[in-house]
Amino acid sequence: MADRLATYRSMREFSRTAEPSGKAKAPKSRRLRFIVQKHAATRLHCDLRLEHESVLLSWAVTRGPSLDPHDKRLAVEVEPHPLDYGDFEGAIPKGQYGGGTVILWDRGYWEPEPGKTIEDGLKHGHLSFTFHGKRLKGAYHLVRIRNDKAKSKRNNWLLIKQDDEFAHEGDKHRFLADTDFSVASGRKLDQIAAGKGRAPTAFIGGLKQSADATWDTDASRKEKPTRAKASAQPKDRTATPVVVPFQLTKLVDRPPTGPRLGA
Ligand code: MN
């Protein structure tokens, strides 16, 4: 099998950063895990990460997930990330790639629609699945849309809520606004940016975390990352992974073709 983290690794210099290379084994789970990291960068978005074959398939979702089936959210496919990336919460230094603050916004389990495989969904560009998260629940669809290759090498998808008991029409941005704190630490954006408050609890495991985790995303500089105050922290706790930004693409909401969703 091809190395699914090859792209991820090629974008980072592990001799200069403590970002997880994905070589350390994160604990296995019988159920497939998912993570959503709300990322207050140049543009606020949410990074959706779905566990599949020991990596996190990743999409950067413009404006985050919605509860409204009519509200299709652009989801830009980015490179698969290592599993332990899904436990990161902290600040990325200003001026760096992806500079801003990352909140663990949701996590839990996901499963493809019964009778369908993830491979088929990815291949055919329509992944139907159910979230069992703290916040995201019920059925969603990821539908791949036609991509302007001249403008972006990324695949663009739409994240669409299926009309089920968890759907809420007209929700717009209330869902995200009402849930502006971390599921892993209870902290809000400003606390995380300041490195204050509780350290996030682990879900996936494998990544050691502190309340003031700062990822230095500039591999050419050898600044020491901001470290936890310490006392209780073992010496080897240098969790300073790098976030590399996805390429921002023009927002194009082309409706998906094919069978109706949410029926
Ligand atoms: Mn991001």
PDB file of C-alpha atoms and ligand atoms in Angstrom:
ATOM      1  CA  MET A   1       0.000   0.000   0.000  1.00  0.00           C
ATOM      2  CA  ALA A   2       1.268   3.443  -0.832  1.00  0.00           C
ATOM      3  CA  ASP A   3       2.358   5.572   2.090  1.00  0.00           C
ATOM      4  CA  ARG A   4      -0.722   7.645   2.747  1.00  0.00           C
ATOM      5  CA  LEU A   5       1.260  10.151   4.781  1.00  0.00           C
ATOM      6  CA  ALA A   6       3.888  10.757   2.110  1.00  0.00           C
ATOM      7  CA  THR A   7       2.448  14.118   1.106  1.00  0.00           C
ATOM      8  CA  TYR A   8       2.024  15.157   4.707  1.00  0.00           C
ATOM      9  CA  ARG A   9       5.640  14.242   5.435  1.00  0.00           C
ATOM     10  CA  SER A  10       6.980  15.878   2.297  1.00  0.00           C
ATOM     11  CA  MET A  11       5.568  19.209   3.488  1.00  0.00           C
ATOM     12  CA  ARG A  12       7.400  19.116   6.786  1.00  0.00           C
ATOM     13  CA  GLU A  13      10.929  18.809   8.113  1.00  0.00           C
ATOM     14  CA  PHE A  14      10.859  16.541  11.092  1.00  0.00           C
ATOM     15  CA  SER A  15      14.497  17.179  11.919  1.00  0.00           C
ATOM     16  CA  ARG A  16      13.471  20.731  12.731  1.00  0.00           C
ATOM     17  CA  THR A  17      10.030  20.329  14.180  1.00  0.00           C
ATOM     18  CA  ALA A  18       8.451  18.056  16.716  1.00  0.00           C
ATOM     19  CA  GLU A  19       5.358  17.621  14.628  1.00  0.00           C
ATOM     20  CA  PRO A  20       4.133  14.031  14.656  1.00  0.00           C
ATOM     21  CA  SER A  21       5.588  12.208  11.695  1.00  0.00           C
ATOM     22  CA  GLY A  22       2.938   9.549  11.988  1.00  0.00           C
ATOM     23  CA  LYS A  23       5.554   6.898  12.630  1.00  0.00           C
ATOM     24  CA  ALA A  24       4.579   6.589  16.253  1.00  0.00           C
ATOM     25  CA  LYS A  25       1.572   4.354  16.560  1.00  0.00           C
ATOM     26  CA  ALA A  26      -1.540   5.963  17.948  1.00  0.00           C
ATOM     27  CA  PRO A  27      -3.752   3.567  19.897  1.00  0.00           C
ATOM     28  CA  LYS A  28      -6.112   1.590  17.733  1.00  0.00           C
ATOM     29  CA  SER A  29      -9.841   1.822  18.083  1.00  0.00           C
ATOM     30  CA  ARG A  30     -12.515  -0.668  17.114  1.00  0.00           C
ATOM     31  CA  ARG A  31     -14.650   2.179  15.865  1.00  0.00           C
ATOM     32  CA  LEU A  32     -13.604   4.809  13.349  1.00  0.00           C
ATOM     33  CA  ARG A  33     -12.819   8.128  14.991  1.00  0.00           C
ATOM     34  CA  PHE A  34     -13.374  11.639  13.684  1.00  0.00           C
ATOM     35  CA  ILE A  35     -12.207  15.064  14.791  1.00  0.00           C
ATOM     36  CA  VAL A  36     -13.248  18.571  13.867  1.00  0.00           C
ATOM     37  CA  GLN A  37     -10.747  21.303  14.635  1.00  0.00           C
ATOM     38  CA  LYS A  38     -12.094  24.828  14.420  1.00  0.00           C
ATOM     39  CA  HIS A  39      -9.260  26.863  13.023  1.00  0.00           C
ATOM     40  CA  ALA A  40      -9.280  30.619  13.451  1.00  0.00           C
ATOM     41  CA  ALA A  41      -6.705  31.438  10.791  1.00  0.00           C
ATOM     42  CA  THR A  42      -6.784  34.072   8.057  1.00  0.00           C
ATOM     43  CA  ARG A  43     -10.227  32.712   7.376  1.00  0.00           C
ATOM     44  CA  LEU A  44     -12.178  30.844   9.980  1.00  0.00           C
ATOM     45  CA  HIS A  45     -12.838  27.281   8.923  1.00  0.00           C
ATOM     46  CA  CYS A  46     -13.169  23.834  10.398  1.00  0.00           C
ATOM     47  CA  ASP A  47     -10.842  20.960   9.638  1.00  0.00           C
ATOM     48  CA  LEU A  48     -12.812  17.740   9.358  1.00  0.00           C
ATOM     49  CA  ARG A  49     -10.728  14.606   9.869  1.00  0.00           C
ATOM     50  CA  LEU A  50     -12.106  11.109   9.363  1.00  0.00           C
ATOM     51  CA  GLU A  51     -10.157   8.043  10.416  1.00  0.00           C
ATOM     52  CA  HIS A  52      -9.579   5.583   7.605  1.00  0.00           C
ATOM     53  CA  GLU A  53      -6.867   2.949   7.426  1.00  0.00           C
ATOM     54  CA  SER A  54      -4.789   4.447  10.235  1.00  0.00           C
ATOM     55  CA  VAL A  55      -4.752   8.018   8.933  1.00  0.00           C
ATOM     56  CA  LEU A  56      -7.084  10.993   9.167  1.00  0.00           C
ATOM     57  CA  LEU A  57      -8.626  11.863   5.823  1.00  0.00           C
ATOM     58  CA  SER A  58      -8.917  15.642   5.958  1.00  0.00           C
ATOM     59  CA  TRP A  59     -11.058  18.416   4.561  1.00  0.00           C
ATOM     60  CA  ALA A  60     -10.987  22.140   5.323  1.00  0.00           C
ATOM     61  CA  VAL A  61     -14.640  23.110   5.601  1.00  0.00           C
ATOM     62  CA  THR A  62     -15.472  26.732   4.860  1.00  0.00           C
ATOM     63  CA  ARG A  63     -17.635  28.183   7.637  1.00  0.00           C
ATOM     64  CA  GLY A  64     -17.751  24.752   9.295  1.00  0.00           C
ATOM     65  CA  PRO A  65     -20.469  22.110   9.290  1.00  0.00           C
ATOM     66  CA  SER A  66     -24.127  23.095   9.226  1.00  0.00           C
ATOM     67  CA  LEU A  67     -27.268  21.544  10.625  1.00  0.00           C
ATOM     68  CA  ASP A  68     -29.295  22.805   7.678  1.00  0.00           C
ATOM     69  CA  PRO A  69     -29.634  20.362   4.751  1.00  0.00           C
ATOM     70  CA  HIS A  70     -29.937  23.318   2.342  1.00  0.00           C
ATOM     71  CA  ASP A  71     -26.666  24.777   3.522  1.00  0.00           C
ATOM     72  CA  LYS A  72     -23.925  23.185   1.443  1.00  0.00           C
ATOM     73  CA  ARG A  73     -20.480  23.860   2.802  1.00  0.00           C
ATOM     74  CA  LEU A  74     -17.383  23.839   0.633  1.00  0.00           C
ATOM     75  CA  ALA A  75     -14.951  21.189   1.872  1.00  0.00           C
ATOM     76  CA  VAL A  76     -11.483  21.384   0.367  1.00  0.00           C
ATOM     77  CA  GLU A  77      -9.719  18.037   0.471  1.00  0.00           C
ATOM     78  CA  VAL A  78      -6.254  18.268   1.984  1.00  0.00           C
ATOM     79  CA  GLU A  79      -3.586  15.647   2.564  1.00  0.00           C
ATOM     80  CA  PRO A  80      -4.256  12.821   5.019  1.00  0.00           C
ATOM     81  CA  HIS A  81      -2.886  13.558   8.483  1.00  0.00           C
ATOM     82  CA  PRO A  82      -1.467  11.197  11.098  1.00  0.00           C
ATOM     83  CA  LEU A  83      -3.912  10.014  13.726  1.00  0.00           C
ATOM     84  CA  ASP A  84      -2.286  11.823  16.643  1.00  0.00           C
ATOM     85  CA  TYR A  85      -2.731  15.138  14.849  1.00  0.00           C
ATOM     86  CA  GLY A  86      -6.335  14.895  15.953  1.00  0.00           C
ATOM     87  CA  ASP A  87      -5.503  15.694  19.574  1.00  0.00           C
ATOM     88  CA  PHE A  88      -3.961  19.087  18.909  1.00  0.00           C
ATOM     89  CA  GLU A  89      -5.385  22.253  20.354  1.00  0.00           C
ATOM     90  CA  GLY A  90      -3.371  25.430  20.641  1.00  0.00           C
ATOM     91  CA  ALA A  91      -1.984  28.522  19.011  1.00  0.00           C
ATOM     92  CA  ILE A  92      -0.037  28.706  15.795  1.00  0.00           C
ATOM     93  CA  PRO A  93       2.253  31.741  15.841  1.00  0.00           C
ATOM     94  CA  LYS A  94       1.071  34.791  13.937  1.00  0.00           C
ATOM     95  CA  GLY A  95       2.787  35.276  10.622  1.00  0.00           C
ATOM     96  CA  GLN A  96       3.304  31.565  10.253  1.00  0.00           C
ATOM     97  CA  TYR A  97       1.431  29.355   7.849  1.00  0.00           C
ATOM     98  CA  GLY A  98      -1.946  28.610   9.355  1.00  0.00           C
ATOM     99  CA  GLY A  99      -1.237  31.185  12.021  1.00  0.00           C
ATOM    100  CA  GLY A 100      -4.099  31.431  14.465  1.00  0.00           C
ATOM    101  CA  THR A 101      -5.816  29.260  16.989  1.00  0.00           C
ATOM    102  CA  VAL A 102      -6.999  25.678  16.801  1.00  0.00           C
ATOM    103  CA  ILE A 103      -9.859  24.468  18.983  1.00  0.00           C
ATOM    104  CA  LEU A 104     -10.865  20.835  19.284  1.00  0.00           C
ATOM    105  CA  TRP A 105     -14.443  21.527  18.361  1.00  0.00           C
ATOM    106  CA  ASP A 106     -15.842  18.024  18.097  1.00  0.00           C
ATOM    107  CA  ARG A 107     -14.793  14.405  18.202  1.00  0.00           C
ATOM    108  CA  GLY A 108     -16.318  10.995  18.336  1.00  0.00           C
ATOM    109  CA  TYR A 109     -16.997   8.178  15.930  1.00  0.00           C
ATOM    110  CA  TRP A 110     -18.177   7.948  12.381  1.00  0.00           C
ATOM    111  CA  GLU A 111     -19.408   5.160  10.162  1.00  0.00           C
ATOM    112  CA  PRO A 112     -20.213   4.879   6.487  1.00  0.00           C
ATOM    113  CA  GLU A 113     -23.784   4.245   5.476  1.00  0.00           C
ATOM    114  CA  PRO A 114     -24.623   0.552   6.000  1.00  0.00           C
ATOM    115  CA  GLY A 115     -23.898  -1.511   2.917  1.00  0.00           C
ATOM    116  CA  LYS A 116     -21.505   1.056   1.488  1.00  0.00           C
ATOM    117  CA  THR A 117     -17.737   1.158   1.690  1.00  0.00           C
ATOM    118  CA  ILE A 118     -15.507   4.130   2.291  1.00  0.00           C
ATOM    119  CA  GLU A 119     -13.386   3.150  -0.712  1.00  0.00           C
ATOM    120  CA  ASP A 120     -16.382   3.250  -3.052  1.00  0.00           C
ATOM    121  CA  GLY A 121     -17.513   6.561  -1.619  1.00  0.00           C
ATOM    122  CA  LEU A 122     -14.115   8.134  -2.130  1.00  0.00           C
ATOM    123  CA  LYS A 123     -13.749   6.672  -5.602  1.00  0.00           C
ATOM    124  CA  HIS A 124     -17.139   7.768  -6.816  1.00  0.00           C
ATOM    125  CA  GLY A 125     -17.102  11.086  -5.010  1.00  0.00           C
ATOM    126  CA  HIS A 126     -20.048  10.540  -2.689  1.00  0.00           C
ATOM    127  CA  LEU A 127     -19.408   9.510   0.875  1.00  0.00           C
ATOM    128  CA  SER A 128     -22.547   8.959   2.956  1.00  0.00           C
ATOM    129  CA  PHE A 129     -21.922   8.563   6.654  1.00  0.00           C
ATOM    130  CA  THR A 130     -23.133   9.111  10.180  1.00  0.00           C
ATOM    131  CA  PHE A 131     -21.452  11.137  12.907  1.00  0.00           C
ATOM    132  CA  HIS A 132     -21.607   9.996  16.516  1.00  0.00           C
ATOM    133  CA  GLY A 133     -19.923  13.018  18.013  1.00  0.00           C
ATOM    134  CA  LYS A 134     -20.511  15.269  20.976  1.00  0.00           C
ATOM    135  CA  ARG A 135     -21.905  17.911  18.659  1.00  0.00           C
ATOM    136  CA  LEU A 136     -22.165  16.440  15.197  1.00  0.00           C
ATOM    137  CA  LYS A 137     -24.799  13.752  15.007  1.00  0.00           C
ATOM    138  CA  GLY A 138     -26.750  12.040  12.309  1.00  0.00           C
ATOM    139  CA  ALA A 139     -26.173  11.575   8.614  1.00  0.00           C
ATOM    140  CA  TYR A 140     -24.029  13.742   6.360  1.00  0.00           C
ATOM    141  CA  HIS A 141     -22.804  13.574   2.807  1.00  0.00           C
ATOM    142  CA  LEU A 142     -19.519  14.560   1.269  1.00  0.00           C
ATOM    143  CA  VAL A 143     -20.041  15.094  -2.439  1.00  0.00           C
ATOM    144  CA  ARG A 144     -17.136  15.803  -4.752  1.00  0.00           C
ATOM    145  CA  ILE A 145     -17.693  18.648  -7.179  1.00  0.00           C
ATOM    146  CA  ARG A 146     -16.067  19.538 -10.437  1.00  0.00           C
ATOM    147  CA  ASN A 147     -12.740  21.158  -9.863  1.00  0.00           C
ATOM    148  CA  ASP A 148     -11.003  23.894 -11.786  1.00  0.00           C
ATOM    149  CA  LYS A 149      -7.580  22.278 -12.044  1.00  0.00           C
ATOM    150  CA  ALA A 150      -6.049  25.514 -13.272  1.00  0.00           C
ATOM    151  CA  LYS A 151      -6.872  27.188 -10.008  1.00  0.00           C
ATOM    152  CA  SER A 152      -6.394  24.409  -7.502  1.00  0.00           C
ATOM    153  CA  LYS A 153      -4.833  21.000  -7.276  1.00  0.00           C
ATOM    154  CA  ARG A 154      -7.156  20.174  -4.447  1.00  0.00           C
ATOM    155  CA  ASN A 155     -10.375  18.265  -4.789  1.00  0.00           C
ATOM    156  CA  ASN A 156     -13.387  20.242  -3.732  1.00  0.00           C
ATOM    157  CA  TRP A 157     -16.310  18.595  -2.011  1.00  0.00           C
ATOM    158  CA  LEU A 158     -19.517  19.791  -0.422  1.00  0.00           C
ATOM    159  CA  LEU A 159     -20.419  18.799   3.131  1.00  0.00           C
ATOM    160  CA  ILE A 160     -24.186  18.457   3.338  1.00  0.00           C
ATOM    161  CA  LYS A 161     -26.422  17.572   6.257  1.00  0.00           C
ATOM    162  CA  GLN A 162     -28.976  14.912   5.491  1.00  0.00           C
ATOM    163  CA  ASP A 163     -32.522  15.747   6.467  1.00  0.00           C
ATOM    164  CA  ASP A 164     -32.927  13.613   9.562  1.00  0.00           C
ATOM    165  CA  GLU A 165     -33.871  14.041  13.217  1.00  0.00           C
ATOM    166  CA  PHE A 166     -30.688  16.040  13.870  1.00  0.00           C
ATOM    167  CA  ALA A 167     -31.199  18.465  11.000  1.00  0.00           C
ATOM    168  CA  HIS A 168     -32.266  22.021  11.752  1.00  0.00           C
ATOM    169  CA  GLU A 169     -33.380  24.238   8.930  1.00  0.00           C
ATOM    170  CA  GLY A 170     -32.430  27.868   8.979  1.00  0.00           C
ATOM    171  CA  ASP A 171     -29.690  27.276  11.497  1.00  0.00           C
ATOM    172  CA  LYS A 172     -27.132  29.256   9.525  1.00  0.00           C
ATOM    173  CA  HIS A 173     -24.253  30.058  11.856  1.00  0.00           C
ATOM    174  CA  ARG A 174     -25.973  29.625  15.185  1.00  0.00           C
ATOM    175  CA  PHE A 175     -24.713  26.091  15.648  1.00  0.00           C
ATOM    176  CA  LEU A 176     -21.086  27.167  15.532  1.00  0.00           C
ATOM    177  CA  ALA A 177     -21.699  30.375  17.437  1.00  0.00           C
ATOM    178  CA  ASP A 178     -23.382  28.485  20.271  1.00  0.00           C
ATOM    179  CA  THR A 179     -20.534  26.013  20.501  1.00  0.00           C
ATOM    180  CA  ASP A 180     -17.546  28.310  20.591  1.00  0.00           C
ATOM    181  CA  PHE A 181     -15.670  26.345  23.226  1.00  0.00           C
ATOM    182  CA  SER A 182     -13.506  23.255  23.131  1.00  0.00           C
ATOM    183  CA  VAL A 183     -14.885  19.760  23.650  1.00  0.00           C
ATOM    184  CA  ALA A 184     -11.469  18.759  24.966  1.00  0.00           C
ATOM    185  CA  SER A 185     -10.725  21.556  27.437  1.00  0.00           C
ATOM    186  CA  GLY A 186     -13.841  23.698  27.666  1.00  0.00           C
ATOM    187  CA  ARG A 187     -11.749  26.702  26.677  1.00  0.00           C
ATOM    188  CA  LYS A 188     -12.679  29.512  24.347  1.00  0.00           C
ATOM    189  CA  LEU A 189     -10.600  30.968  21.582  1.00  0.00           C
ATOM    190  CA  ASP A 190      -8.944  33.717  23.600  1.00  0.00           C
ATOM    191  CA  GLN A 191      -7.910  31.334  26.374  1.00  0.00           C
ATOM    192  CA  ILE A 192      -6.367  28.920  23.924  1.00  0.00           C
ATOM    193  CA  ALA A 193      -4.617  31.734  22.076  1.00  0.00           C
ATOM    194  CA  ALA A 194      -3.164  32.881  25.393  1.00  0.00           C
ATOM    195  CA  GLY A 195      -2.188  29.366  26.438  1.00  0.00           C
ATOM    196  CA  LYS A 196      -4.351  29.613  29.528  1.00  0.00           C
ATOM    197  CA  GLY A 197      -6.736  27.220  31.220  1.00  0.00           C
ATOM    198  CA  ARG A 198      -6.916  23.482  31.151  1.00  0.00           C
ATOM    199  CA  ALA A 199      -4.914  21.315  28.828  1.00  0.00           C
ATOM    200  CA  PRO A 200      -7.107  19.378  26.418  1.00  0.00           C
ATOM    201  CA  THR A 201      -7.924  15.807  27.277  1.00  0.00           C
ATOM    202  CA  ALA A 202      -6.766  13.214  24.778  1.00  0.00           C
ATOM    203  CA  PHE A 203      -9.147  11.259  22.624  1.00  0.00           C
ATOM    204  CA  ILE A 204      -6.975   9.520  20.090  1.00  0.00           C
ATOM    205  CA  GLY A 205      -3.854   9.337  22.227  1.00  0.00           C
ATOM    206  CA  GLY A 206      -0.221   9.410  21.236  1.00  0.00           C
ATOM    207  CA  LEU A 207       0.227  13.192  21.256  1.00  0.00           C
ATOM    208  CA  LYS A 208       1.264  14.797  24.516  1.00  0.00           C
ATOM    209  CA  GLN A 209      -0.518  18.066  25.043  1.00  0.00           C
ATOM    210  CA  SER A 210      -0.154  21.110  27.230  1.00  0.00           C
ATOM    211  CA  ALA A 211      -2.398  24.103  27.780  1.00  0.00           C
ATOM    212  CA  ASP A 212      -0.055  26.437  25.951  1.00  0.00           C
ATOM    213  CA  ALA A 213       0.858  24.308  22.990  1.00  0.00           C
ATOM    214  CA  THR A 214       2.268  26.424  20.227  1.00  0.00           C
ATOM    215  CA  TRP A 215       3.233  24.922  16.960  1.00  0.00           C
ATOM    216  CA  ASP A 216       6.029  26.719  15.210  1.00  0.00           C
ATOM    217  CA  THR A 217       5.037  26.279  11.631  1.00  0.00           C
ATOM    218  CA  ASP A 218       8.163  27.784  10.169  1.00  0.00           C
ATOM    219  CA  ALA A 219      10.639  24.965   9.841  1.00  0.00           C
ATOM    220  CA  SER A 220      13.430  27.264   8.718  1.00  0.00           C
ATOM    221  CA  ARG A 221      13.550  28.948  12.086  1.00  0.00           C
ATOM    222  CA  LYS A 222      14.818  27.198  15.126  1.00  0.00           C
ATOM    223  CA  GLU A 223      12.883  29.044  17.740  1.00  0.00           C
ATOM    224  CA  LYS A 224      11.941  27.041  20.723  1.00  0.00           C
ATOM    225  CA  PRO A 225       8.245  26.455  20.807  1.00  0.00           C
ATOM    226  CA  THR A 226       6.387  27.849  23.763  1.00  0.00           C
ATOM    227  CA  ARG A 227       6.361  25.184  26.419  1.00  0.00           C
ATOM    228  CA  ALA A 228       4.155  24.296  29.260  1.00  0.00           C
ATOM    229  CA  LYS A 229       5.126  25.649  32.627  1.00  0.00           C
ATOM    230  CA  ALA A 230       6.144  22.678  33.547  1.00  0.00           C
ATOM    231  CA  SER A 231       6.393  21.178  36.769  1.00  0.00           C
ATOM    232  CA  ALA A 232       4.162  18.275  36.027  1.00  0.00           C
ATOM    233  CA  GLN A 233       5.432  17.945  32.496  1.00  0.00           C
ATOM    234  CA  PRO A 234       7.991  15.272  31.738  1.00  0.00           C
ATOM    235  CA  LYS A 235      11.053  16.509  29.914  1.00  0.00           C
ATOM    236  CA  ASP A 236      10.221  14.864  26.614  1.00  0.00           C
ATOM    237  CA  ARG A 237       6.951  16.675  26.152  1.00  0.00           C
ATOM    238  CA  THR A 238       7.717  18.695  23.094  1.00  0.00           C
ATOM    239  CA  ALA A 239       4.480  18.370  21.244  1.00  0.00           C
ATOM    240  CA  THR A 240       5.007  20.981  18.611  1.00  0.00           C
ATOM    241  CA  PRO A 241       3.519  19.708  15.407  1.00  0.00           C
ATOM    242  CA  VAL A 242       3.267  21.968  12.394  1.00  0.00           C
ATOM    243  CA  VAL A 243       0.117  23.025  10.685  1.00  0.00           C
ATOM    244  CA  VAL A 244       0.498  23.597   7.006  1.00  0.00           C
ATOM    245  CA  PRO A 245      -2.309  25.524   5.415  1.00  0.00           C
ATOM    246  CA  PHE A 246      -4.443  24.176   2.675  1.00  0.00           C
ATOM    247  CA  GLN A 247      -4.624  26.272  -0.427  1.00  0.00           C
ATOM    248  CA  LEU A 248      -7.549  28.574  -0.153  1.00  0.00           C
ATOM    249  CA  THR A 249      -9.747  28.189  -3.143  1.00  0.00           C
ATOM    250  CA  LYS A 250     -12.452  30.357  -4.535  1.00  0.00           C
ATOM    251  CA  LEU A 251     -15.755  29.513  -3.009  1.00  0.00           C
ATOM    252  CA  VAL A 252     -17.792  27.761  -5.660  1.00  0.00           C
ATOM    253  CA  ASP A 253     -21.032  26.182  -4.630  1.00  0.00           C
ATOM    254  CA  ARG A 254     -21.875  23.984  -7.515  1.00  0.00           C
ATOM    255  CA  PRO A 255     -24.809  21.786  -6.702  1.00  0.00           C
ATOM    256  CA  PRO A 256     -23.996  18.096  -6.759  1.00  0.00           C
ATOM    257  CA  THR A 257     -25.343  15.986  -9.554  1.00  0.00           C
ATOM    258  CA  GLY A 258     -26.910  12.621  -9.070  1.00  0.00           C
ATOM    259  CA  PRO A 259     -29.625  11.422  -6.748  1.00  0.00           C
ATOM    260  CA  ARG A 260     -31.273  13.856  -4.412  1.00  0.00           C
ATOM    261  CA  LEU A 261     -29.810  14.180  -0.990  1.00  0.00           C
ATOM    262  CA  GLY A 262     -31.732  14.379   2.190  1.00  0.00           C
ATOM    263  CA  ALA A 263     -34.739  12.633   0.834  1.00  0.00           C
TER     264      ALA A 263
HETATM  265 MN    MN B   1      -6.990  24.474   9.048  1.00  0.00          MN
END
